[in-house]
mmCIF file of C-alpha atoms in Angstrom:
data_model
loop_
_atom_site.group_PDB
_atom_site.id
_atom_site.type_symbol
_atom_site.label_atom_id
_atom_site.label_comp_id
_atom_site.label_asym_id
_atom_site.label_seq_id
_atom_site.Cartn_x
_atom_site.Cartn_y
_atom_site.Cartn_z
ATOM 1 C CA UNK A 165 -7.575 17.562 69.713
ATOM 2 C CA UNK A 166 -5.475 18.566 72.763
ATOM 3 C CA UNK A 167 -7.284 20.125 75.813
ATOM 4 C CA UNK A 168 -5.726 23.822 76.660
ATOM 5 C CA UNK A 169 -5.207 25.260 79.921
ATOM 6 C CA UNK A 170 -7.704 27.828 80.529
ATOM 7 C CA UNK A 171 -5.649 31.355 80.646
ATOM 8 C CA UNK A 172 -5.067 32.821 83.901
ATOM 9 C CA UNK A 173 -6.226 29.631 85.800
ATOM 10 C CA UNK A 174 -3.191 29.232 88.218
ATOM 11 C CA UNK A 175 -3.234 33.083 88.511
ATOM 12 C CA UNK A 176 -6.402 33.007 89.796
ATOM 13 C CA UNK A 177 -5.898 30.378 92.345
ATOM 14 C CA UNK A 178 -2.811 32.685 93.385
ATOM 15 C CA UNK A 179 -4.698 36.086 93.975
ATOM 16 C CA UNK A 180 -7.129 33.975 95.626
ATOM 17 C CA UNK A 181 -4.895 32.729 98.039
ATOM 18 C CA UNK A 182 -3.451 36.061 98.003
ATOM 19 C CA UNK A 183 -6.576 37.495 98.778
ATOM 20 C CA UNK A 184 -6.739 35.746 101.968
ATOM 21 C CA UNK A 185 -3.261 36.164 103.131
ATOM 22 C CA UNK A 186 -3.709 40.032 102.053
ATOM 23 C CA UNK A 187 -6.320 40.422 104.967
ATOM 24 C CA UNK A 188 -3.414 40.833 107.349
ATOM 25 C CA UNK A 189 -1.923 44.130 105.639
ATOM 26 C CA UNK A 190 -5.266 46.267 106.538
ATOM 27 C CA UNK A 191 -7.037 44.554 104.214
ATOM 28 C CA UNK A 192 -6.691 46.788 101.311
ATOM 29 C CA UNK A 193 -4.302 43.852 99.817
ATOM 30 C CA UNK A 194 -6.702 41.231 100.247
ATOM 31 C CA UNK A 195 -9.024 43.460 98.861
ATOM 32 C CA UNK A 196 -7.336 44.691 95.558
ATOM 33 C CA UNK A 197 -6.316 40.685 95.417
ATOM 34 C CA UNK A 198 -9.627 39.233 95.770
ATOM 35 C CA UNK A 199 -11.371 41.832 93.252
ATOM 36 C CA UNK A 200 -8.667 41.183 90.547
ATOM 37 C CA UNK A 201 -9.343 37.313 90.719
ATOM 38 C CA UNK A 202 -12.849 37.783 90.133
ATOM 39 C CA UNK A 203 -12.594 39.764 87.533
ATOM 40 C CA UNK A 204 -10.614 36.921 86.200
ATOM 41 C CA UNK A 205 -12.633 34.443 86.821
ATOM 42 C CA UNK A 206 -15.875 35.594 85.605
ATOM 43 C CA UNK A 207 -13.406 35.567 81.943
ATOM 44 C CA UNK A 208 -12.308 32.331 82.114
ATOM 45 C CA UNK A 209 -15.652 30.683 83.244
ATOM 46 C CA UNK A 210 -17.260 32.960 80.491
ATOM 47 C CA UNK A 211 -14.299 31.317 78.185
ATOM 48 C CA UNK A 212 -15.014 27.349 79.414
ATOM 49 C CA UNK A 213 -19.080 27.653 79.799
ATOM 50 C CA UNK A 214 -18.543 28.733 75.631
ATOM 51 C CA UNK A 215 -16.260 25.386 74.626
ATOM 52 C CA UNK A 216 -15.651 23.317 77.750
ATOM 53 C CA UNK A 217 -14.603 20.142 75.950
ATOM 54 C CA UNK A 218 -11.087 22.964 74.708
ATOM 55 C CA UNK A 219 -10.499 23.404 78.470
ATOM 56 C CA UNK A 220 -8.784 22.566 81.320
ATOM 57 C CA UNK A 221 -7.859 23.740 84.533
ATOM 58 C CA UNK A 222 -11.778 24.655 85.209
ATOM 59 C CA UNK A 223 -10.955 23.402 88.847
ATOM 60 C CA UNK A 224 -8.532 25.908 89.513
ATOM 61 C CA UNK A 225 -10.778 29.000 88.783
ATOM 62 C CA UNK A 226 -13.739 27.239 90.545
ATOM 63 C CA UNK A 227 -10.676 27.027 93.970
ATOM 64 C CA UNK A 228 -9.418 30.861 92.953
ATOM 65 C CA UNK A 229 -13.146 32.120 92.966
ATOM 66 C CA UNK A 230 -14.297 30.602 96.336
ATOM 67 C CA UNK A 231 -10.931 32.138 97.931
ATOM 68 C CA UNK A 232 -11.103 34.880 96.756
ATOM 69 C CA UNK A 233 -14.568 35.931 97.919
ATOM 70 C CA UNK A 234 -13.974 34.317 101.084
ATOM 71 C CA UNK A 235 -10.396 36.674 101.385
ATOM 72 C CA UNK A 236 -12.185 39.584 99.783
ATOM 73 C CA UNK A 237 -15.493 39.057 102.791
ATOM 74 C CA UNK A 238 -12.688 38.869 105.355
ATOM 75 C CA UNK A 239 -10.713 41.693 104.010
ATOM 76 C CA UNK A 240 -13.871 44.082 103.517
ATOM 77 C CA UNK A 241 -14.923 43.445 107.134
ATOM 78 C CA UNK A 242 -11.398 44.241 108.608
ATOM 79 C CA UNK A 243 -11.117 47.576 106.464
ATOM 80 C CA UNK A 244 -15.013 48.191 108.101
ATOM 81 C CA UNK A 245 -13.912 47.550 111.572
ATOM 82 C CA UNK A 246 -10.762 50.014 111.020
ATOM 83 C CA UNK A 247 -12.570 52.557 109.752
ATOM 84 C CA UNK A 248 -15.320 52.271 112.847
ATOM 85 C CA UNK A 249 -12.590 52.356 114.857
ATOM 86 C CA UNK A 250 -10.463 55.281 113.647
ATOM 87 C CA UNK A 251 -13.929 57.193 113.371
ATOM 88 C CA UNK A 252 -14.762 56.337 117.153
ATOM 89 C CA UNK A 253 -11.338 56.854 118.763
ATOM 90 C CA UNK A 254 -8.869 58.551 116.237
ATOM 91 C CA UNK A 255 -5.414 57.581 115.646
ATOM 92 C CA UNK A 256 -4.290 58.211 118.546
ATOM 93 C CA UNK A 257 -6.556 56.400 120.398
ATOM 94 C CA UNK A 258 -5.806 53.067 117.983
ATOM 95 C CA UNK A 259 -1.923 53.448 118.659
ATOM 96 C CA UNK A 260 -2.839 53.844 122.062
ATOM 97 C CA UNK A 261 -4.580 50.780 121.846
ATOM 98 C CA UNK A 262 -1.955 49.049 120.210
ATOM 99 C CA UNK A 263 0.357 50.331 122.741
ATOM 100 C CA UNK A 264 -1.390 48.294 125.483
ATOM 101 C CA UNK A 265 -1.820 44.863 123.858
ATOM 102 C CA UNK A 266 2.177 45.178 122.965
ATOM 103 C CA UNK A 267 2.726 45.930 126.780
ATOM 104 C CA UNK A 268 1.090 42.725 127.799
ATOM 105 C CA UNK A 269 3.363 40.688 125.551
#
């Protein structure tokens, strides 16, 4: 009998790569990326830990999980230090902050 590819096993890996890469947009993408590929995950490893001699592709969710916790950890501590920030300083103080480090470029 032919092996399948486990469904959503390339999307995973994607939104876990995404997940990292979405850390630099505030981290609310990397967030909403990283949370969606677990969600994933946990179906398709539920899906391969029932029948794992049907499946393939088991790599590629075991990749998409670990990068996506790792992008969702990096993400969730960027949205932390924003919102310490804009609660210490205000907005005003952040753009004036951001004001300075584009003056020393």
């Amino acid at each position: 009998m032919e092996k399948q590819t486990l469904p959503n096993a390339t999307l995973i890996l994607v939104f876990g790569i995404l997940s990292i890469v979405g850390c630099c947009c505030y981290g609310i993408l990397g967030v909403i990326f990283g949370v969606v590929a677990l969600v994933l995950a946990k179906k398709a490893t539920a899906m391969y830990t029932e029948n794992p001699e049907l499946y393939e592709g088991y790599n590629n969710v075991k990749t998409g999980k670990i990068l996506a916790i790792i992008g969702l950890i990096i993400s969730a501590l960027y949205v932390i230090s924003l919102i310490i920030i804009f609660t210490t300083i205000g907005y005003d103080g952040y753009m004036e902050m951001v004001r300075e480090q584009m003056g020393q470029y």
